[in-house]
Amino acid sequence: MKFIPHTEKDIEEMLHEIGISSIDELFEDIPEEIKLKRDLNLPPPLNELELKNEIDEILSLNLKLKRIFLGGGAYFHFIPATVNYVLSRGEFYTSYTPYQPELSQGILQALFEFQSILSDLTHADVTNSSMYDGATSLVEAIFMAERIKKRGKVLVSRSLNPEYNEVLKTYLPPREITLDYIDFNENGEVPLEKLKEKVKEGYSSFVIQSPNYFGIIENLKEIGKILKESDTLFILTITEGISLGILKPPFDFGVDILAMEGQSFGIPLSFGGPYLGILQTKKEYIREIPGRIIGETKDRNGKRAYVMTLRAREQDIKRDKATSNICTNNSLNALAALVYLSTLGPSGFKKVAEINYKKAHYLAKRLIDEGFELKFKNLKFFNEFVLKLNIEPIRLKEKLSLVGIEGGIPLRYFGLDDSYLFTVTEMNSREDIELLVCALKEG
Amino acid sequence: MKTLKELSKKGSNKFEIEDDLAFFEVEKLNEDYLREEVEIPDVSEVTLIRHFINLSKLNYGVDLNFYPLGSCTMKYNPKINEEVAKKEDFLYLHPLLSIEYVQGTLKILWELQEFLKEITGMDAFTLQPAAGAHGEYTGLRIMWEYFKDKGERRKKVILPDSAHGTNPASSSMLGLEVVEIESKDGMVDPEKLKEVVDENTFALMLTNPNTLGFFEKDILKISEILKSKGALLYYDGANLNGFIGIARPGDMGFDCVHLNLHKTFSTPHGGGGPGSGPVGVKEFLAKYLPFPVIEKNEDDFFYFSKPERTIGKVRSFFGNFTVLLKGYLYIRELGSEGLKEVAKLSVLNANYIKEKLKKYYPSPFDRVVKHECVLSGKIYKEYGVKTLDIAKRLMDYGFHPPTIYFPHIVDEALMIEPTETESKETLDEFIEAMIKISEEIKTNPTLVKNAPHTTYISRPDEVRAVKELKVKW
């Protein structure tokens, strides 16, 4: 009877009020033949202390690693204490979707501020109040572009995160949207001349990630020009939001829809989730963007108030005509991102981005100095890059595990059998970096 | 309240971060790429904390009081689960770590899969979907692949008129067509169903207990009707709380289910998410599950596998891990007996409210309900008072209002879901407030129509919000 406050006497009184003699009578409408005639086969219940001990025991099966040089769409960043402090407020985390604005001004204003801070960061006109993750945001972005252009075709840069690519391959076929790819060149970038030719085939949108899966910052300025000329919608994906601390706001380059992963903004790695899908667009497409949007208005007394707005696009009202089926989003993580960004402030956020950039370049330089080679000679990478290594993935793992390091994502997905992706963030100290260089050098 | 931007003052933020590579000069990007200014509010840490704590005070959560939002299952969230989920051992796990390093984590996920199979009577599970509606999509996508493999292009999804709005929306995400059928006495009528099910029927999506709180008593007949035409039966698990441990969707003929972990298994809703929507299927659909699926070998080593005809991935990585973890902890705390008590007491609470209030808020349907009941404010229309007004007036009594105007088949609907964690005292206070409001409507309807009177803001102008769209500061 854990978490159930009723006493025996309460139950008796309630049964009496209903006019029945046992709770079981309330289940008489369930046909006997489908009632479960046994207990569920589950482990016996645990009290708090037992539970804690049990979890510690299970966790002892995990091996602790301190030095992680892994990225690839999920990034290990420092999270200031303010984030957890704010998120731990029961008024935030035990609330629901703000259907009643009078009792939800706290989360509504926070989500409005989230929309605003993210719009400022990328120069978007509109940011919705969150999606599940970056990959599903990208799906919605492509669907949006299809609603606008209706060409049944999308062109995707091959250097997209494989996780995202796999999600696209699930979502697009039933909607009869053809998925075409454009390969990266020897520089690890999308080849601009080829792109110019390819988009003439008439796609609703072109999808590119920047920094791309290899960490390389794409030439968004030129891409924007090419897409504009060909009347193709420009969908940008960002998996490492920290890069925005040093990179120009993407909407300055003519981006139409931005589908982004916000995990880097104060959200722990948590073995892959929950993360934060960010979806943004220009004002002209506001009615095409799915999910919740918070708007500012006034109450009856003229006081500033926030509400969920443009509800008519949503599934609970429009049903099968809705822009999407999204209902639960990731509000709490949107709040985390807001607290994170405002804790760092303009100078702190820029500083963190600069350090990420610098540290990855330092590792690359140290490796080059030691005779290693980068797969792409392109030095326009952010906090990750591709290293050429003639070694089996299993051997690399063994070698690095000896010094408590895990890093280097094999790139076989891209047919690059001799290449590994290494990521460096502010969480990797100079000492860690030297240790990695040493470990790679040996044997 | 002021916004962060209004609180911003240049130079206030003193955030620092160590740079142990100060000596290293890195070549900068050129100006085509490089940003000049980062436009983020500039506030001190103390200003920031006060801002957010003051915002939290303008918000209502289960930790404050009763939150009887129908079909949302706003139950109490055990604090120990939060504490465990905040362990660094969980938070710092990169999803691409080698599986040897994360055997404990995988053990939790694998066991959760097993628990959910047992609870629902299904044969296989995926934990990947991030929310209930995302689970709906995943389940339908699996079924879509199944029909494709059979060389069939069925298009018709049948939905009762009481269905959740996500059901039709998820169907149309897959290009399927929705056919709505009218309920009879608040339930699916097998005779009517027979008339619409044919060789083009893809599936029937059913919430059971349905959104009126009724158990679909003809479920076995319904299942037979669909099977006779080769169509599938989909279970919307939003209302599992009403019979968890008492009966199982898998024993009723459902082929595919999604659960809302954040509802039935008590993981906080976080102001509208993150949630988690695992999907369970019968054996014949298991080969279509998204990858990776977690498996265990005879040496108790956990590993990932890719089902033979997998639909692919429905999101990045493995799902909302910390939400899954809280669901796992909840099941470990309660066990079989505890989960059964959840169903029993949530149903007792719902029927208690319904019995005590049905005289004041009569609904066209008066029957035993499961974990939620639907009442109606229709009789107060003659005083010019709508259900919306009743909902707003409840706030003055310190309660979050129930779900209103849903399901659509009840005029001026009030959908109340008390959950098992509310005490008799809380329910009595709520009932008393509802009765008082019914008296106020007769004696002073203006008071109710102008409610709420005690909240931070009075009713906001929703029309203005649309007309003068302002979606950023």
Coordinates of C-alpha atoms in Angstrom, one line a residue, chain A residues 1-6 9-11 13-15 17-20 23-31 33-48 51-52 54-56 58-66 68 70-82 84-117 119-127 132-136 139-140 143 161-164 166-176 189 213 217-222 244-250 253 261 268-275 283 286-287 292-311 315-317 319-333 335 338-339 341-352 354-355 357-363 365 379-381 394 397 400-401 405-406 409 426-431 433, chain B residues 1-6 13 15-43 45 48-49 51-53 55-64 67 69 71-72 74 76-84 86-109 111 114-116 118-120 130-134 136-138 141 144 153 155 159-166 168-170 172-175 178 180 213-220 242-248 251-252 260 262-263 268-276 291 302 304 306 311-323 325 328-345 347-349 351-352 355-356 368-370 388-389 391-392 395 399-402 404 406 408 419-425 427 449-452 455-466 468-473:
Chain A
M1 CA 0.0 0.0 0.0
K2 CA 2.9 2.3 -0.6
F3 CA 2.0 5.9 -1.5
I4 CA -1.7 5.2 -0.8
P5 CA -2.8 7.3 2.1
H6 CA -6.2 5.5 2.9
K9 CA -11.6 3.0 8.0
D10 CA -11.5 5.4 5.1
I11 CA -12.0 2.6 2.7
E13 CA -16.6 4.7 4.7
M14 CA -16.1 5.2 1.0
L15 CA -17.5 1.8 0.1
E17 CA -21.0 5.9 0.5
I18 CA -20.9 4.2 -2.9
G19 CA -23.3 1.5 -1.5
I20 CA -21.1 -1.6 -2.0
I23 CA -13.6 -2.8 -3.8
D24 CA -13.8 -6.0 -5.9
E25 CA -17.4 -5.1 -6.8
L26 CA -16.0 -2.2 -8.8
F27 CA -14.3 -4.6 -11.1
E28 CA -17.3 -6.8 -11.8
D29 CA -17.7 -5.3 -15.3
I30 CA -14.4 -6.9 -16.4
P31 CA -15.3 -10.3 -17.9
E33 CA -12.3 -14.9 -18.6
I34 CA -9.8 -12.0 -19.0
K35 CA -9.2 -11.3 -15.3
L36 CA -5.7 -12.3 -14.1
K37 CA -6.2 -15.1 -11.7
R38 CA -2.7 -14.9 -10.2
D39 CA -0.1 -12.4 -9.0
L40 CA 2.1 -10.7 -11.5
N41 CA 5.4 -12.3 -11.6
L42 CA 7.5 -9.4 -10.3
P43 CA 10.2 -9.2 -7.7
P44 CA 9.0 -8.6 -4.1
P45 CA 8.5 -5.0 -3.2
L46 CA 11.4 -3.1 -1.7
N47 CA 11.5 -0.4 1.0
E48 CA 13.6 2.7 0.4
L51 CA 15.9 -0.1 -3.0
K52 CA 19.0 2.1 -2.5
E54 CA 19.7 -2.8 -4.7
I55 CA 20.5 0.0 -7.1
D56 CA 24.1 0.3 -5.7
I58 CA 23.3 -3.1 -9.9
L59 CA 25.5 -0.1 -10.5
S60 CA 28.5 -2.0 -9.3
L61 CA 28.2 -3.9 -12.6
N62 CA 29.0 -0.6 -14.4
L63 CA 32.7 0.3 -14.9
K64 CA 33.6 3.8 -14.0
L65 CA 35.4 5.8 -16.6
K66 CA 36.6 9.3 -15.9
I68 CA 35.5 10.4 -22.1
L70 CA 33.0 10.6 -27.1
G71 CA 30.6 13.0 -28.8
G72 CA 28.7 12.1 -31.9
G73 CA 25.5 13.8 -31.0
A74 CA 25.7 13.6 -27.2
Y75 CA 28.1 15.8 -25.3
F76 CA 29.7 15.8 -21.9
H77 CA 29.5 19.4 -20.6
F78 CA 29.7 21.1 -17.3
I79 CA 26.3 21.8 -15.7
P80 CA 26.2 24.6 -13.2
A81 CA 24.5 23.9 -9.8
T82 CA 21.7 26.4 -10.6
N84 CA 19.5 21.2 -10.9
Y85 CA 18.4 23.6 -8.1
V86 CA 15.7 25.2 -10.3
L87 CA 14.6 21.9 -11.8
S88 CA 14.2 20.3 -8.4
R89 CA 11.3 22.7 -7.5
G90 CA 8.2 20.5 -7.2
E91 CA 6.1 23.3 -8.6
F92 CA 7.9 22.7 -11.9
Y93 CA 8.6 19.0 -12.1
T94 CA 5.3 17.8 -10.7
S95 CA 3.2 20.0 -12.9
Y96 CA 1.5 19.0 -16.2
T97 CA 1.0 20.7 -19.5
P98 CA -0.2 24.3 -18.8
Y99 CA -3.8 23.8 -19.8
Q100 CA -4.9 26.3 -17.2
P101 CA -2.8 29.4 -17.6
E102 CA -3.9 31.1 -14.3
L103 CA -2.2 28.3 -12.4
S104 CA 0.8 27.9 -14.8
Q105 CA 2.3 31.3 -15.3
G106 CA 5.6 30.0 -13.9
I107 CA 6.2 27.4 -16.6
L108 CA 4.5 29.4 -19.3
Q109 CA 6.8 32.4 -18.7
A110 CA 9.8 30.1 -18.5
L111 CA 8.9 28.5 -21.8
F112 CA 8.3 31.9 -23.4
E113 CA 11.8 32.9 -22.2
F114 CA 13.2 29.7 -23.6
Q115 CA 11.6 30.5 -27.0
S116 CA 13.1 34.0 -26.7
I117 CA 16.6 33.1 -25.7
S119 CA 15.5 32.8 -31.0
D120 CA 18.1 35.3 -30.0
L121 CA 20.8 32.7 -30.2
T122 CA 20.0 31.7 -33.8
H123 CA 18.1 34.8 -35.0
A124 CA 15.0 32.7 -35.6
D125 CA 11.6 34.4 -35.6
V126 CA 9.9 31.4 -33.9
T127 CA 11.0 28.7 -31.6
Y132 CA 11.5 15.0 -28.0
D133 CA 15.1 15.3 -29.4
G134 CA 17.1 16.5 -32.3
A135 CA 16.3 13.6 -34.6
T136 CA 12.6 13.8 -34.2
V139 CA 11.6 14.6 -39.0
E140 CA 9.1 17.3 -38.2
F143 CA 7.3 17.2 -42.8
N161 CA 24.5 12.0 -37.6
P162 CA 23.8 8.3 -38.3
E163 CA 21.2 8.2 -35.4
Y164 CA 19.3 11.0 -37.2
E166 CA 18.2 6.0 -39.2
V167 CA 15.2 7.9 -37.8
L168 CA 14.6 9.6 -41.1
K169 CA 14.6 6.2 -42.8
T170 CA 11.9 5.1 -40.4
Y171 CA 9.6 8.1 -40.8
L172 CA 9.8 9.0 -44.5
P173 CA 8.8 5.9 -46.5
P174 CA 5.2 5.7 -45.2
R175 CA 4.7 9.3 -46.1
E176 CA 6.1 8.6 -49.6
E189 CA 32.2 19.2 -46.5
Y213 CA 29.0 14.5 -37.9
I217 CA 31.6 23.7 -39.9
E218 CA 29.9 23.9 -43.2
N219 CA 29.9 26.9 -45.4
L220 CA 26.4 28.0 -44.6
K221 CA 26.7 31.3 -46.4
E222 CA 27.3 29.7 -49.8
L244 CA 26.6 28.8 -31.4
G245 CA 28.8 30.6 -28.9
I246 CA 31.3 31.3 -31.6
L247 CA 29.4 30.7 -34.8
K248 CA 27.2 33.3 -36.7
P249 CA 23.5 33.0 -36.0
P250 CA 22.3 30.5 -38.7
F253 CA 22.4 32.7 -43.8
E261 CA 19.5 19.0 -30.2
P268 CA 23.0 15.4 -18.5
L269 CA 24.1 12.6 -20.9
S270 CA 21.8 10.2 -19.1
F271 CA 22.6 7.3 -21.4
G272 CA 20.8 9.0 -24.3
G273 CA 17.8 10.8 -22.8
P274 CA 15.7 12.6 -22.1
Y275 CA 17.2 15.2 -24.4
K283 CA 7.6 34.0 -39.1
I286 CA 4.6 29.8 -37.9
R287 CA 1.4 28.0 -38.7
R292 CA 3.4 24.0 -28.4
I293 CA 4.0 27.7 -28.8
I294 CA 3.7 30.0 -25.9
G295 CA 2.5 33.5 -26.6
E296 CA 2.3 36.7 -24.6
T297 CA -1.1 38.4 -24.0
K298 CA -2.9 40.3 -21.3
D299 CA -5.4 39.2 -18.6
R300 CA -8.7 40.9 -17.9
N301 CA -7.0 43.6 -15.8
G302 CA -4.4 44.4 -18.4
K303 CA -1.7 42.5 -16.7
R304 CA 0.9 40.7 -18.8
A305 CA 0.1 37.0 -19.1
Y306 CA 1.3 33.9 -21.0
V307 CA -0.8 31.2 -22.7
M308 CA -0.4 28.3 -25.1
T309 CA -1.3 29.9 -28.4
L310 CA -2.2 28.8 -32.0
R311 CA -3.7 25.7 -30.4
Q315 CA -3.7 17.1 -32.1
D316 CA -6.2 17.6 -29.2
I317 CA -8.1 20.1 -31.3
R319 CA -7.1 15.5 -34.5
D320 CA -6.1 13.9 -37.8
K321 CA -5.6 17.3 -39.4
A322 CA -3.0 18.4 -36.8
T323 CA 0.5 19.4 -37.9
S324 CA 1.8 16.5 -35.8
N325 CA 0.8 14.0 -33.1
I326 CA 3.2 15.5 -30.6
C327 CA 1.5 16.0 -27.2
T328 CA 4.0 15.5 -24.4
N329 CA 7.1 17.5 -25.2
N330 CA 10.2 18.2 -23.1
S331 CA 9.3 21.3 -21.1
L332 CA 11.4 20.5 -18.1
N333 CA 14.5 20.2 -20.3
L335 CA 13.6 25.0 -18.6
L338 CA 17.0 28.4 -20.2
V339 CA 18.6 28.2 -16.8
L341 CA 22.2 29.7 -20.9
S342 CA 21.3 32.4 -18.5
T343 CA 23.7 31.1 -15.8
L344 CA 26.5 31.3 -18.3
G345 CA 25.4 34.6 -19.7
P346 CA 26.7 36.2 -22.9
S347 CA 30.4 36.1 -22.0
G348 CA 30.4 32.7 -20.2
F349 CA 28.6 31.0 -23.1
K350 CA 31.1 32.5 -25.6
K351 CA 34.0 31.4 -23.3
V352 CA 32.7 27.8 -23.1
E354 CA 35.9 29.0 -27.4
I355 CA 37.4 26.5 -24.9
Y357 CA 37.0 24.9 -30.0
K358 CA 40.5 25.4 -28.7
K359 CA 40.7 22.1 -26.8
A360 CA 39.8 20.0 -29.8
H361 CA 42.3 21.9 -32.0
Y362 CA 44.9 21.4 -29.3
L363 CA 44.4 17.6 -29.3
K365 CA 47.7 19.6 -33.2
L379 CA 40.7 22.7 -39.9
K380 CA 37.3 24.3 -39.7
F381 CA 36.1 21.9 -37.0
I394 CA 38.3 -3.6 -30.6
K397 CA 39.2 0.2 -27.2
L400 CA 42.5 3.2 -24.3
S401 CA 40.8 1.4 -21.6
I405 CA 39.8 6.5 -21.5
E406 CA 37.0 5.8 -23.9
I409 CA 33.8 6.4 -32.5
E426 CA 35.7 21.7 -21.4
M427 CA 35.4 18.5 -19.3
N428 CA 38.6 17.1 -20.7
S429 CA 41.6 18.6 -18.9
R430 CA 45.0 19.2 -20.6
E431 CA 46.2 16.2 -18.6
I433 CA 44.5 15.1 -23.5
Chain B
M1 CA 6.8 39.4 -13.3
K2 CA 9.7 40.9 -15.2
T3 CA 11.4 38.7 -17.8
L4 CA 15.1 37.8 -17.7
K5 CA 15.7 40.2 -20.5
E6 CA 14.2 43.1 -18.4
N13 CA 27.1 37.9 -15.1
F15 CA 30.3 33.2 -14.7
E16 CA 33.8 31.8 -15.0
I17 CA 35.3 28.7 -16.4
E18 CA 38.9 27.4 -16.2
D19 CA 41.1 27.4 -19.3
D20 CA 44.1 25.2 -18.7
L21 CA 45.3 25.8 -22.3
A22 CA 45.7 29.6 -21.9
F23 CA 49.2 29.3 -23.5
F24 CA 47.8 27.8 -26.6
E25 CA 47.0 30.1 -29.5
V26 CA 44.4 28.6 -31.8
E27 CA 43.8 30.0 -35.3
K28 CA 40.4 31.7 -35.4
L29 CA 37.7 31.1 -37.9
N30 CA 37.2 33.8 -40.5
E31 CA 34.5 36.5 -40.3
D32 CA 32.1 34.6 -42.6
Y33 CA 31.7 32.1 -39.8
L34 CA 32.6 34.0 -36.6
R35 CA 29.9 35.5 -34.4
E36 CA 30.4 38.9 -32.9
E37 CA 27.9 39.1 -30.1
V38 CA 26.0 36.5 -28.1
E39 CA 22.6 37.9 -27.2
I40 CA 21.8 36.2 -23.9
P41 CA 20.4 38.1 -20.8
D42 CA 23.2 39.3 -18.6
V43 CA 22.1 38.6 -15.0
E45 CA 23.5 34.3 -10.2
L48 CA 18.7 34.4 -11.7
I49 CA 17.8 32.2 -8.8
H51 CA 13.7 35.0 -10.9
F52 CA 13.2 31.2 -11.3
I53 CA 12.1 30.5 -7.7
L55 CA 8.4 31.8 -11.3
S56 CA 8.0 28.5 -9.6
K57 CA 5.7 30.1 -7.1
L58 CA 3.3 31.0 -9.9
N59 CA 3.1 27.3 -10.9
Y60 CA 0.9 24.5 -9.6
G61 CA 2.2 20.9 -9.2
V62 CA 1.1 17.7 -7.5
D63 CA 3.4 18.5 -4.6
L64 CA 1.2 21.5 -3.8
Y67 CA -4.5 17.7 -9.6
L69 CA -6.7 16.2 -14.6
S71 CA -6.6 10.9 -18.5
C72 CA -3.3 12.5 -17.3
M74 CA -1.3 13.1 -12.0
Y76 CA 2.2 11.6 -6.3
N77 CA 5.8 11.1 -7.5
P78 CA 8.0 9.2 -4.9
K79 CA 10.9 11.3 -3.9
I80 CA 13.3 8.4 -3.6
N81 CA 13.0 7.9 -7.4
E82 CA 14.2 11.4 -8.0
E83 CA 17.1 11.0 -5.7
V84 CA 18.2 7.7 -7.3
K86 CA 20.1 12.0 -9.9
K87 CA 23.0 9.8 -9.2
E88 CA 26.1 10.8 -11.1
D89 CA 26.5 7.2 -12.2
F90 CA 23.4 7.6 -14.3
L91 CA 23.8 11.2 -15.4
Y92 CA 27.3 10.9 -16.8
L93 CA 26.7 7.9 -19.0
H94 CA 27.4 8.6 -22.6
P95 CA 25.0 6.6 -24.8
L96 CA 27.9 5.4 -27.1
L97 CA 29.9 3.8 -24.2
S98 CA 30.9 0.2 -24.9
I99 CA 28.4 -2.2 -23.5
E100 CA 31.0 -3.8 -21.2
Y101 CA 31.1 -0.5 -19.2
V102 CA 27.3 -0.2 -18.8
Q103 CA 26.2 -3.7 -17.8
G104 CA 24.3 -2.4 -14.7
T105 CA 22.5 0.2 -16.8
L106 CA 21.5 -2.4 -19.4
K107 CA 20.4 -4.8 -16.7
I108 CA 17.9 -2.2 -15.5
L109 CA 16.6 -1.6 -19.0
E111 CA 14.5 -6.1 -16.5
E114 CA 10.6 -8.0 -18.7
F115 CA 8.4 -6.3 -16.1
L116 CA 6.4 -4.5 -18.8
E118 CA 4.5 -9.4 -17.6
I119 CA 2.3 -6.5 -16.6
T120 CA 0.7 -6.1 -20.1
A130 CA 9.8 9.4 -25.8
A131 CA 6.1 9.8 -25.0
G132 CA 2.7 8.2 -25.4
A133 CA 1.9 9.7 -28.8
H134 CA 5.4 8.8 -29.9
E136 CA 1.4 5.3 -30.8
Y137 CA 3.3 6.3 -33.9
T138 CA 5.9 3.5 -33.2
R141 CA 4.6 2.0 -37.8
W144 CA 2.4 -0.8 -41.1
R153 CA -2.0 -1.7 -48.3
K155 CA -5.5 2.3 -44.9
L159 CA -11.5 5.1 -33.7
P160 CA -14.3 5.4 -31.2
D161 CA -15.6 8.9 -30.9
S162 CA -14.2 9.1 -27.3
A163 CA -10.6 8.5 -28.5
H164 CA -7.7 10.7 -27.4
G165 CA -6.7 13.3 -30.0
T166 CA -3.3 11.8 -30.4
P168 CA -6.1 10.2 -35.1
A169 CA -3.0 12.4 -35.3
S170 CA -0.6 9.5 -35.0
S172 CA -2.4 10.5 -40.1
M173 CA 1.4 10.8 -39.5
L174 CA 1.5 7.4 -41.4
G175 CA -0.8 8.5 -44.1
V178 CA -9.4 7.7 -39.8
E180 CA -14.8 7.4 -36.3
G213 CA -13.8 5.6 -17.4
F214 CA -15.8 2.6 -18.7
F215 CA -14.3 -0.8 -19.2
E216 CA -15.0 -2.0 -22.7
K217 CA -16.8 -5.1 -21.6
D218 CA -17.2 -6.5 -25.2
I219 CA -13.5 -6.5 -25.8
L220 CA -13.3 -10.1 -26.7
G242 CA -7.5 1.6 -13.9
F243 CA -6.8 -2.1 -14.0
I244 CA -3.1 -2.7 -13.6
G245 CA -2.5 -6.0 -12.0
I246 CA -6.2 -7.0 -12.3
A247 CA -6.3 -7.7 -16.1
R248 CA -3.9 -7.4 -19.0
D251 CA -5.1 -11.4 -22.6
M252 CA -7.8 -9.4 -24.3
N260 CA 2.6 6.1 -20.7
H262 CA 5.0 9.0 -16.9
K263 CA 1.4 8.3 -16.0
P268 CA 6.8 13.3 -12.9
H269 CA 5.3 15.1 -15.9
G270 CA 7.7 18.0 -15.8
G271 CA 5.3 20.7 -17.0
G272 CA 4.5 18.7 -20.0
G273 CA 7.4 16.3 -20.4
P274 CA 9.8 14.5 -20.7
G275 CA 7.6 11.4 -20.7
S276 CA 8.2 7.9 -22.0
F291 CA 16.6 -1.2 -32.8
F302 CA 23.5 -7.8 -21.7
F304 CA 22.0 -4.9 -28.1
K306 CA 18.7 -5.6 -34.2
I311 CA 11.3 -0.5 -38.7
G312 CA 14.5 1.4 -37.8
K313 CA 14.8 3.9 -35.1
V314 CA 12.1 6.3 -33.9
R315 CA 14.5 8.6 -32.0
S316 CA 18.2 8.9 -31.3
F317 CA 19.8 6.3 -28.9
F318 CA 17.7 4.2 -26.5
G319 CA 14.9 6.4 -25.2
N320 CA 14.4 8.6 -22.2
F321 CA 16.6 6.7 -19.9
T322 CA 16.1 8.5 -16.6
V323 CA 12.3 8.4 -17.1
L325 CA 14.7 4.3 -14.6
Y328 CA 11.6 0.7 -13.1
L329 CA 12.1 2.0 -9.5
Y330 CA 8.4 2.4 -9.1
I331 CA 7.7 -1.2 -10.1
R332 CA 10.4 -2.4 -7.7
E333 CA 8.9 -0.4 -4.8
L334 CA 5.4 -1.7 -5.3
G335 CA 5.6 -5.3 -6.7
S336 CA 2.6 -7.2 -7.8
E337 CA 0.5 -6.5 -4.7
G338 CA 1.3 -2.8 -4.7
L339 CA 0.4 -2.4 -8.4
K340 CA -3.0 -4.1 -7.8
E341 CA -3.6 -1.7 -5.0
V342 CA -3.0 1.2 -7.4
A343 CA -5.8 0.0 -9.6
K344 CA -8.1 -0.7 -6.7
L345 CA -7.7 2.5 -4.8
V347 CA -10.9 3.1 -8.9
L348 CA -12.4 3.5 -5.5
N349 CA -11.5 7.2 -5.4
N351 CA -16.3 6.1 -8.0
Y352 CA -16.4 7.9 -4.6
E355 CA -21.2 9.0 -6.4
K356 CA -20.9 12.1 -4.2
V368 CA -19.3 2.0 -12.4
V369 CA -16.2 3.7 -13.6
K370 CA -12.5 2.7 -13.5
L388 CA -15.0 26.6 -18.1
D389 CA -16.3 28.9 -15.4
A391 CA -13.1 25.0 -13.7
K392 CA -11.8 28.6 -13.1
M395 CA -8.9 27.5 -8.6
F399 CA -7.6 23.1 -6.7
H400 CA -6.3 22.5 -10.2
P401 CA -9.4 22.0 -12.4
P402 CA -10.2 18.6 -14.0
I404 CA -12.8 20.0 -19.4
F406 CA -13.3 16.1 -23.2
H408 CA -16.4 15.5 -26.8
T419 CA -5.6 8.7 -8.7
E420 CA -4.8 6.4 -5.8
T421 CA -2.5 8.8 -4.0
E422 CA -5.2 11.2 -2.9
S423 CA -6.6 10.8 0.6
K424 CA -10.3 10.7 1.5
E425 CA -9.8 14.1 3.2
L427 CA -11.4 14.1 -2.0
K449 CA -18.3 33.7 -14.3
N450 CA -15.6 36.1 -13.3
A451 CA -13.4 33.5 -11.6
P452 CA -10.7 33.1 -10.7
T455 CA -4.7 33.7 -8.8
Y456 CA -1.7 35.7 -9.9
I457 CA -3.4 36.6 -13.2
S458 CA -7.1 36.7 -14.0
R459 CA -8.4 35.1 -17.2
P460 CA -5.9 35.8 -20.1
D461 CA -7.1 37.0 -23.5
E462 CA -6.5 34.1 -25.7
V463 CA -7.8 35.8 -28.8
R464 CA -5.4 38.6 -28.4
A465 CA -2.6 36.1 -28.1
V466 CA -3.4 34.8 -31.5
E468 CA -1.1 40.0 -31.9
L469 CA 1.2 37.0 -31.9
K470 CA 4.1 37.6 -29.6
V471 CA 6.2 34.5 -29.2
K472 CA 9.5 36.0 -28.0
W473 CA 10.5 39.1 -26.0

